[in-house]
């Protein structure tokens, strides 16, 4: 198999050079490791090996220094910035664009641009135009293009940009001076220092050979040219005519420029290799619907590799690091060794997500009456993590249930600390000076609990190491105090860049690499994932304070150069490949369209030969979901037995009017909700939605009259009572209802948020309106209020087992005696209609406007009379619609109304009792009829807001 590094090693050996007096310089250490391996296999007798270095090491050795870490440099940059700008913002606001300035300064130095000219004060554009002798004509045009577009901006934006731009030149100069005094440096500064003092460096003891480079920075180009001309260094190019001879092929962009150079030009080989054309590798592309499908496809490709082949000749390239673990999990059994040459981002680890959630929780802490309170969403996220769940499973489950049951928006630290030591460590309020020790203690506590999880502990170790470095950097800074908000942002920024390095034998086994790690390495079989545009090549733009035209004019890198580097990295994988598999996805992912990489499009045109393509389908059942029908077998019928009254006169449960109404709407929904007991998931609700508001209104009215009656020791309300009730009883009733609904302790202040305060005011208006209506009806006698009395009834029906008694039950919001009638009042927060054509329509599921509210209040008449058989007074159903009560002609009573005729008020339920009982009997017998299955409704409108529509597939 062709190998550039092996061929180069062979050429060096055959040249007769003394290896002991040779320094080999390569783009990265991995290439150096493989070069040493190839050289070792070619040497037949003991000899000294050459020194192998990276070009980075050459520069740092010559500079006699190493770059400081970015955070230290940004601190130093901020010091200088403060001296130059009296109105400097705080460090936490400066940091995130200070990073960008530092990167720009590094580019300026790496490419040896003139900072004074680059950061020229653009307001003096005439002076700027008069001194363009250092630029060629095309560069001058770029500057003028920028200025032309800049002048079209509004004045305010121009002034802000010019003010900022004016600061950058002195900031650059002062920063250089400050770093020189402190002995610190960034990499570009060291590179430039070396490049500008090349004439003064002494001749190296060893001859240098530069191998496999593609794109040089300005400083690298200057150094290598100096070594070639002055120190007889050699350079070996890893190239192919496929992209070098094609003037528009982006992979050869740099090489074509170097080929024209008077120093680099002569170093190019007389005969440019034609490996890509000669080898005619078998190339196949695969289209998969989803990203994760690629891992399975990689596994299936590897399974087909013959057993006698060496795994070292196969590489899997992963442009997206998130694909690493899916690929590792799908490797076939015959892959006995794997070498991973890429770090895995800690940000993708569950441990990082947990630490981030712990810090995020700090943003929503409240202190009320000396109590530390944590926001329910943050608490739930942490309690749902494996770390807290495994610490105390029973406590966690119980607390989550309690939060939902009590609808707790805030959870006290006191309650959370009952979970144990880890809970006490996590749930505390952090002060600025405790951020570092807190997080360090938490990481150590998690590590102790994860002794059997080496991978998780490795993630924690990387986080701890980064935290320690961060703490040491901050300890050396006296110009600022770190606050919690900045720490959280900094934590995200820095820790998301941390990667977990994998240990392994780099020269053995299947090779799994990132894109840039593959430079100079050759493989017989290449498998590349994520061959999508925006992934390979990546679409990430250059974050820079320097406008594009200015960057290009001064020779700083722009996206074009970045694209060229990735294009070369891709095409050089084809130098030795005999078999190439490239996989792309057709579905969009994280805002990126599912479009195949332009490299695939280019190859199809340029190679001039057929490229196989396979579309990998995932079988999907396109059939419409089948109708669900639950037949009433013995098991289902046994569930219905719970509603039957036994010989002791008791039942396990009872039919409510709501349950019967659900059965009329959809028999399957009745089964799922009341028999299968599949309940809608309850969540803690901060919103005052219609359901919550309705519950508060019911509770407030119940408490209002109940407390008044208990205090007054009477249950008859006279007209003169209402002024006192409005003045002294409404507000306390609402407050008590809110406390009771949200399970607030004792008489504690409710401390309402904005929504609740508005809801309280609206509730007062509703209650005052009900009191106004009641005052007009007074006097009346209260009989019962909502939950203080449950009305029950036994109801005989015919079943296959003969005559049986089913249990009926209901809660009537208010029962009172008025004008010789018993009123059965139901409060409704909606706009329920009070008219119905006949009793039969109340049980007709096909009736388009079946009156559920009328059916329910009639039900109340039945169970009230059954509970009070001695009653002889008329039973008058009534509905208090909260939304309609403010109308001048509000009438709460049910009305029998036929089309085009005036309605007749229902004065006594008992006049309709026979018809109602007949309809109810038929309904209940349908429920118990084994020949009537629980099936789906055919009215799809009823499915629109149904909780169970996902189960039904509607």
CSV table of N, CA and C in Angstrom, one decimal, residues 459-521:
chain,number,residue,atom,x,y,z
A,459,UNK,N,-14.4,11.7,33.1
A,459,UNK,CA,-15.0,13.0,32.8
A,459,UNK,C,-14.9,13.9,34.0
A,460,UNK,N,-15.1,13.4,35.2
A,460,UNK,CA,-15.0,14.2,36.4
A,460,UNK,C,-13.6,14.7,36.6
A,461,UNK,N,-12.6,13.8,36.3
A,461,UNK,CA,-11.2,14.2,36.5
A,461,UNK,C,-10.9,15.4,35.6
A,462,UNK,N,-11.3,15.3,34.3
A,462,UNK,CA,-11.1,16.4,33.4
A,462,UNK,C,-11.7,17.7,33.9
A,463,UNK,N,-12.9,17.6,34.4
A,463,UNK,CA,-13.6,18.8,34.9
A,463,UNK,C,-12.9,19.3,36.1
A,464,UNK,N,-12.4,18.5,37.0
A,464,UNK,CA,-11.7,18.9,38.2
A,464,UNK,C,-10.4,19.6,37.8
A,465,UNK,N,-9.7,19.0,36.9
A,465,UNK,CA,-8.4,19.5,36.4
A,465,UNK,C,-8.6,20.9,35.8
A,466,UNK,N,-9.7,21.1,35.0
A,466,UNK,CA,-10.0,22.4,34.4
A,466,UNK,C,-10.4,23.4,35.5
A,467,UNK,N,-11.2,22.9,36.5
A,467,UNK,CA,-11.6,23.8,37.6
A,467,UNK,C,-10.4,24.3,38.4
A,468,UNK,N,-9.5,23.4,38.7
A,468,UNK,CA,-8.3,23.8,39.4
A,468,UNK,C,-7.5,24.8,38.7
A,469,UNK,N,-7.3,24.6,37.4
A,469,UNK,CA,-6.6,25.6,36.6
A,469,UNK,C,-7.3,27.0,36.6
A,470,UNK,N,-8.6,26.9,36.5
A,470,UNK,CA,-9.4,28.1,36.5
A,470,UNK,C,-9.2,28.9,37.8
A,471,UNK,N,-9.3,28.1,38.9
A,471,UNK,CA,-9.1,28.7,40.3
A,471,UNK,C,-7.8,29.3,40.4
A,472,UNK,N,-6.7,28.6,40.0
A,472,UNK,CA,-5.4,29.2,40.1
A,472,UNK,C,-5.2,30.5,39.3
A,473,UNK,N,-5.8,30.5,38.1
A,473,UNK,CA,-5.7,31.8,37.3
A,473,UNK,C,-6.4,32.9,38.1
A,474,UNK,N,-7.6,32.7,38.6
A,474,UNK,CA,-8.3,33.7,39.3
A,474,UNK,C,-7.6,34.1,40.6
A,475,UNK,N,-6.9,33.2,41.2
A,475,UNK,CA,-6.2,33.5,42.5
A,475,UNK,C,-5.1,34.5,42.2
A,476,UNK,N,-4.5,34.5,41.0
A,476,UNK,CA,-3.4,35.5,40.7
A,476,UNK,C,-4.0,36.8,40.3
A,477,UNK,N,-5.3,37.0,40.2
A,477,UNK,CA,-5.8,38.3,39.7
A,477,UNK,C,-6.4,39.0,40.9
A,478,UNK,N,-6.0,40.3,41.0
A,478,UNK,CA,-6.5,41.1,42.1
A,478,UNK,C,-7.4,42.2,41.6
A,479,UNK,N,-7.7,42.3,40.3
A,479,UNK,CA,-8.4,43.4,39.7
A,479,UNK,C,-9.9,43.2,39.8
A,480,UNK,N,-10.4,42.0,40.2
A,480,UNK,CA,-11.8,41.8,40.1
A,480,UNK,C,-12.2,40.7,41.1
A,481,UNK,N,-13.5,40.7,41.5
A,481,UNK,CA,-14.1,39.6,42.2
A,481,UNK,C,-15.1,38.9,41.3
A,482,UNK,N,-15.0,37.6,41.3
A,482,UNK,CA,-15.9,36.9,40.4
A,482,UNK,C,-17.3,36.8,41.0
A,483,UNK,N,-18.3,37.0,40.2
A,483,UNK,CA,-19.7,36.9,40.7
A,483,UNK,C,-20.3,35.6,40.1
A,484,UNK,N,-21.4,35.2,40.7
A,484,UNK,CA,-22.0,33.9,40.4
A,484,UNK,C,-22.4,33.8,38.9
A,485,UNK,N,-23.0,34.9,38.4
A,485,UNK,CA,-23.5,34.9,37.0
A,485,UNK,C,-22.4,34.7,36.1
A,486,UNK,N,-21.3,35.4,36.3
A,486,UNK,CA,-20.1,35.3,35.4
A,486,UNK,C,-19.5,34.0,35.5
A,487,UNK,N,-19.5,33.4,36.7
A,487,UNK,CA,-18.9,32.1,36.9
A,487,UNK,C,-19.6,31.1,36.1
A,488,UNK,N,-21.0,31.1,36.1
A,488,UNK,CA,-21.8,30.2,35.4
A,488,UNK,C,-21.5,30.3,33.9
A,489,UNK,N,-21.4,31.5,33.4
A,489,UNK,CA,-21.1,31.7,31.9
A,489,UNK,C,-19.7,31.2,31.6
A,490,UNK,N,-18.8,31.5,32.5
A,490,UNK,CA,-17.4,31.1,32.2
A,490,UNK,C,-17.3,29.6,32.3
A,491,UNK,N,-18.0,29.0,33.2
A,491,UNK,CA,-18.0,27.5,33.3
A,491,UNK,C,-18.4,26.9,32.0
A,492,UNK,N,-19.5,27.4,31.5
A,492,UNK,CA,-20.0,26.9,30.2
A,492,UNK,C,-19.0,27.1,29.1
A,493,UNK,N,-18.5,28.3,29.0
A,493,UNK,CA,-17.6,28.6,27.9
A,493,UNK,C,-16.3,27.7,27.9
A,494,UNK,N,-15.7,27.6,29.1
A,494,UNK,CA,-14.4,26.9,29.2
A,494,UNK,C,-14.6,25.4,29.2
A,495,UNK,N,-15.6,24.9,30.0
A,495,UNK,CA,-15.7,23.5,30.2
A,495,UNK,C,-16.2,22.8,28.9
A,496,UNK,N,-17.0,23.5,28.1
A,496,UNK,CA,-17.5,22.9,26.9
A,496,UNK,C,-16.4,22.7,25.9
A,497,UNK,N,-15.2,23.2,26.1
A,497,UNK,CA,-14.1,23.0,25.2
A,497,UNK,C,-13.2,21.9,25.7
A,498,UNK,N,-13.5,21.4,26.9
A,498,UNK,CA,-12.6,20.3,27.5
A,498,UNK,C,-13.0,19.0,26.8
A,499,UNK,N,-12.0,18.2,26.5
A,499,UNK,CA,-12.2,16.9,25.8
A,499,UNK,C,-11.5,15.8,26.6
A,500,UNK,N,-12.2,14.7,26.6
A,500,UNK,CA,-11.6,13.5,27.3
A,500,UNK,C,-10.7,12.8,26.3
A,501,UNK,N,-9.4,12.7,26.7
A,501,UNK,CA,-8.4,12.0,25.8
A,501,UNK,C,-8.5,10.5,26.0
A,502,UNK,N,-8.4,9.7,24.9
A,502,UNK,CA,-8.5,8.3,25.0
A,502,UNK,C,-7.1,7.7,25.0
A,503,UNK,N,-6.9,6.7,25.9
A,503,UNK,CA,-5.6,6.1,25.9
A,503,UNK,C,-5.6,4.8,25.1
A,504,UNK,N,-4.6,4.5,24.3
A,504,UNK,CA,-4.6,3.3,23.5
A,504,UNK,C,-3.2,3.2,22.8
A,505,UNK,N,-3.1,2.2,22.0
A,505,UNK,CA,-1.9,1.9,21.2
A,505,UNK,C,-2.1,2.5,19.8
A,506,UNK,N,-1.5,3.7,19.5
A,506,UNK,CA,-1.9,4.4,18.2
A,506,UNK,C,-1.5,3.6,17.0
A,507,UNK,N,-0.6,2.6,17.1
A,507,UNK,CA,-0.1,1.9,15.9
A,507,UNK,C,-0.8,0.6,15.7
A,508,UNK,N,-1.8,0.3,16.5
A,508,UNK,CA,-2.5,-1.0,16.4
A,508,UNK,C,-4.0,-0.8,16.3
A,509,UNK,N,-4.7,-1.7,15.6
A,509,UNK,CA,-6.1,-1.8,15.6
A,509,UNK,C,-6.8,-0.8,14.6
A,510,UNK,N,-8.1,-0.9,14.6
A,510,UNK,CA,-8.9,0.0,13.8
A,510,UNK,C,-8.7,1.4,14.2
A,511,UNK,N,-8.5,2.3,13.3
A,511,UNK,CA,-8.2,3.7,13.6
A,511,UNK,C,-9.5,4.5,13.5
A,512,UNK,N,-9.9,5.2,14.5
A,512,UNK,CA,-11.0,6.1,14.5
A,512,UNK,C,-10.5,7.6,14.8
A,513,UNK,N,-10.7,8.5,13.9
A,513,UNK,CA,-10.1,9.8,13.9
A,513,UNK,C,-11.1,10.9,13.6
A,514,UNK,N,-10.7,12.1,14.1
A,514,UNK,CA,-11.3,13.3,13.6
A,514,UNK,C,-10.7,13.7,12.2
A,515,UNK,N,-11.2,14.7,11.6
A,515,UNK,CA,-10.8,15.0,10.2
A,515,UNK,C,-9.3,15.4,10.2
A,516,UNK,N,-8.9,16.4,11.0
A,516,UNK,CA,-7.6,17.0,10.9
A,516,UNK,C,-6.5,16.0,11.5
A,517,UNK,N,-6.9,15.0,12.3
A,517,UNK,CA,-5.9,14.1,12.8
A,517,UNK,C,-5.4,13.1,11.8
A,518,UNK,N,-6.1,13.1,10.6
A,518,UNK,CA,-5.7,12.1,9.6
A,518,UNK,C,-4.6,12.7,8.6
A,519,UNK,N,-4.1,13.9,8.9
A,519,UNK,CA,-3.1,14.5,8.0
A,519,UNK,C,-1.8,13.6,7.9
A,520,UNK,N,-1.4,13.4,6.7
A,520,UNK,CA,-0.1,12.7,6.4
A,520,UNK,C,-0.3,11.2,6.5
A,521,UNK,N,-1.4,10.7,7.0
A,521,UNK,CA,-1.6,9.2,7.3
A,521,UNK,C,-2.3,8.6,6.1
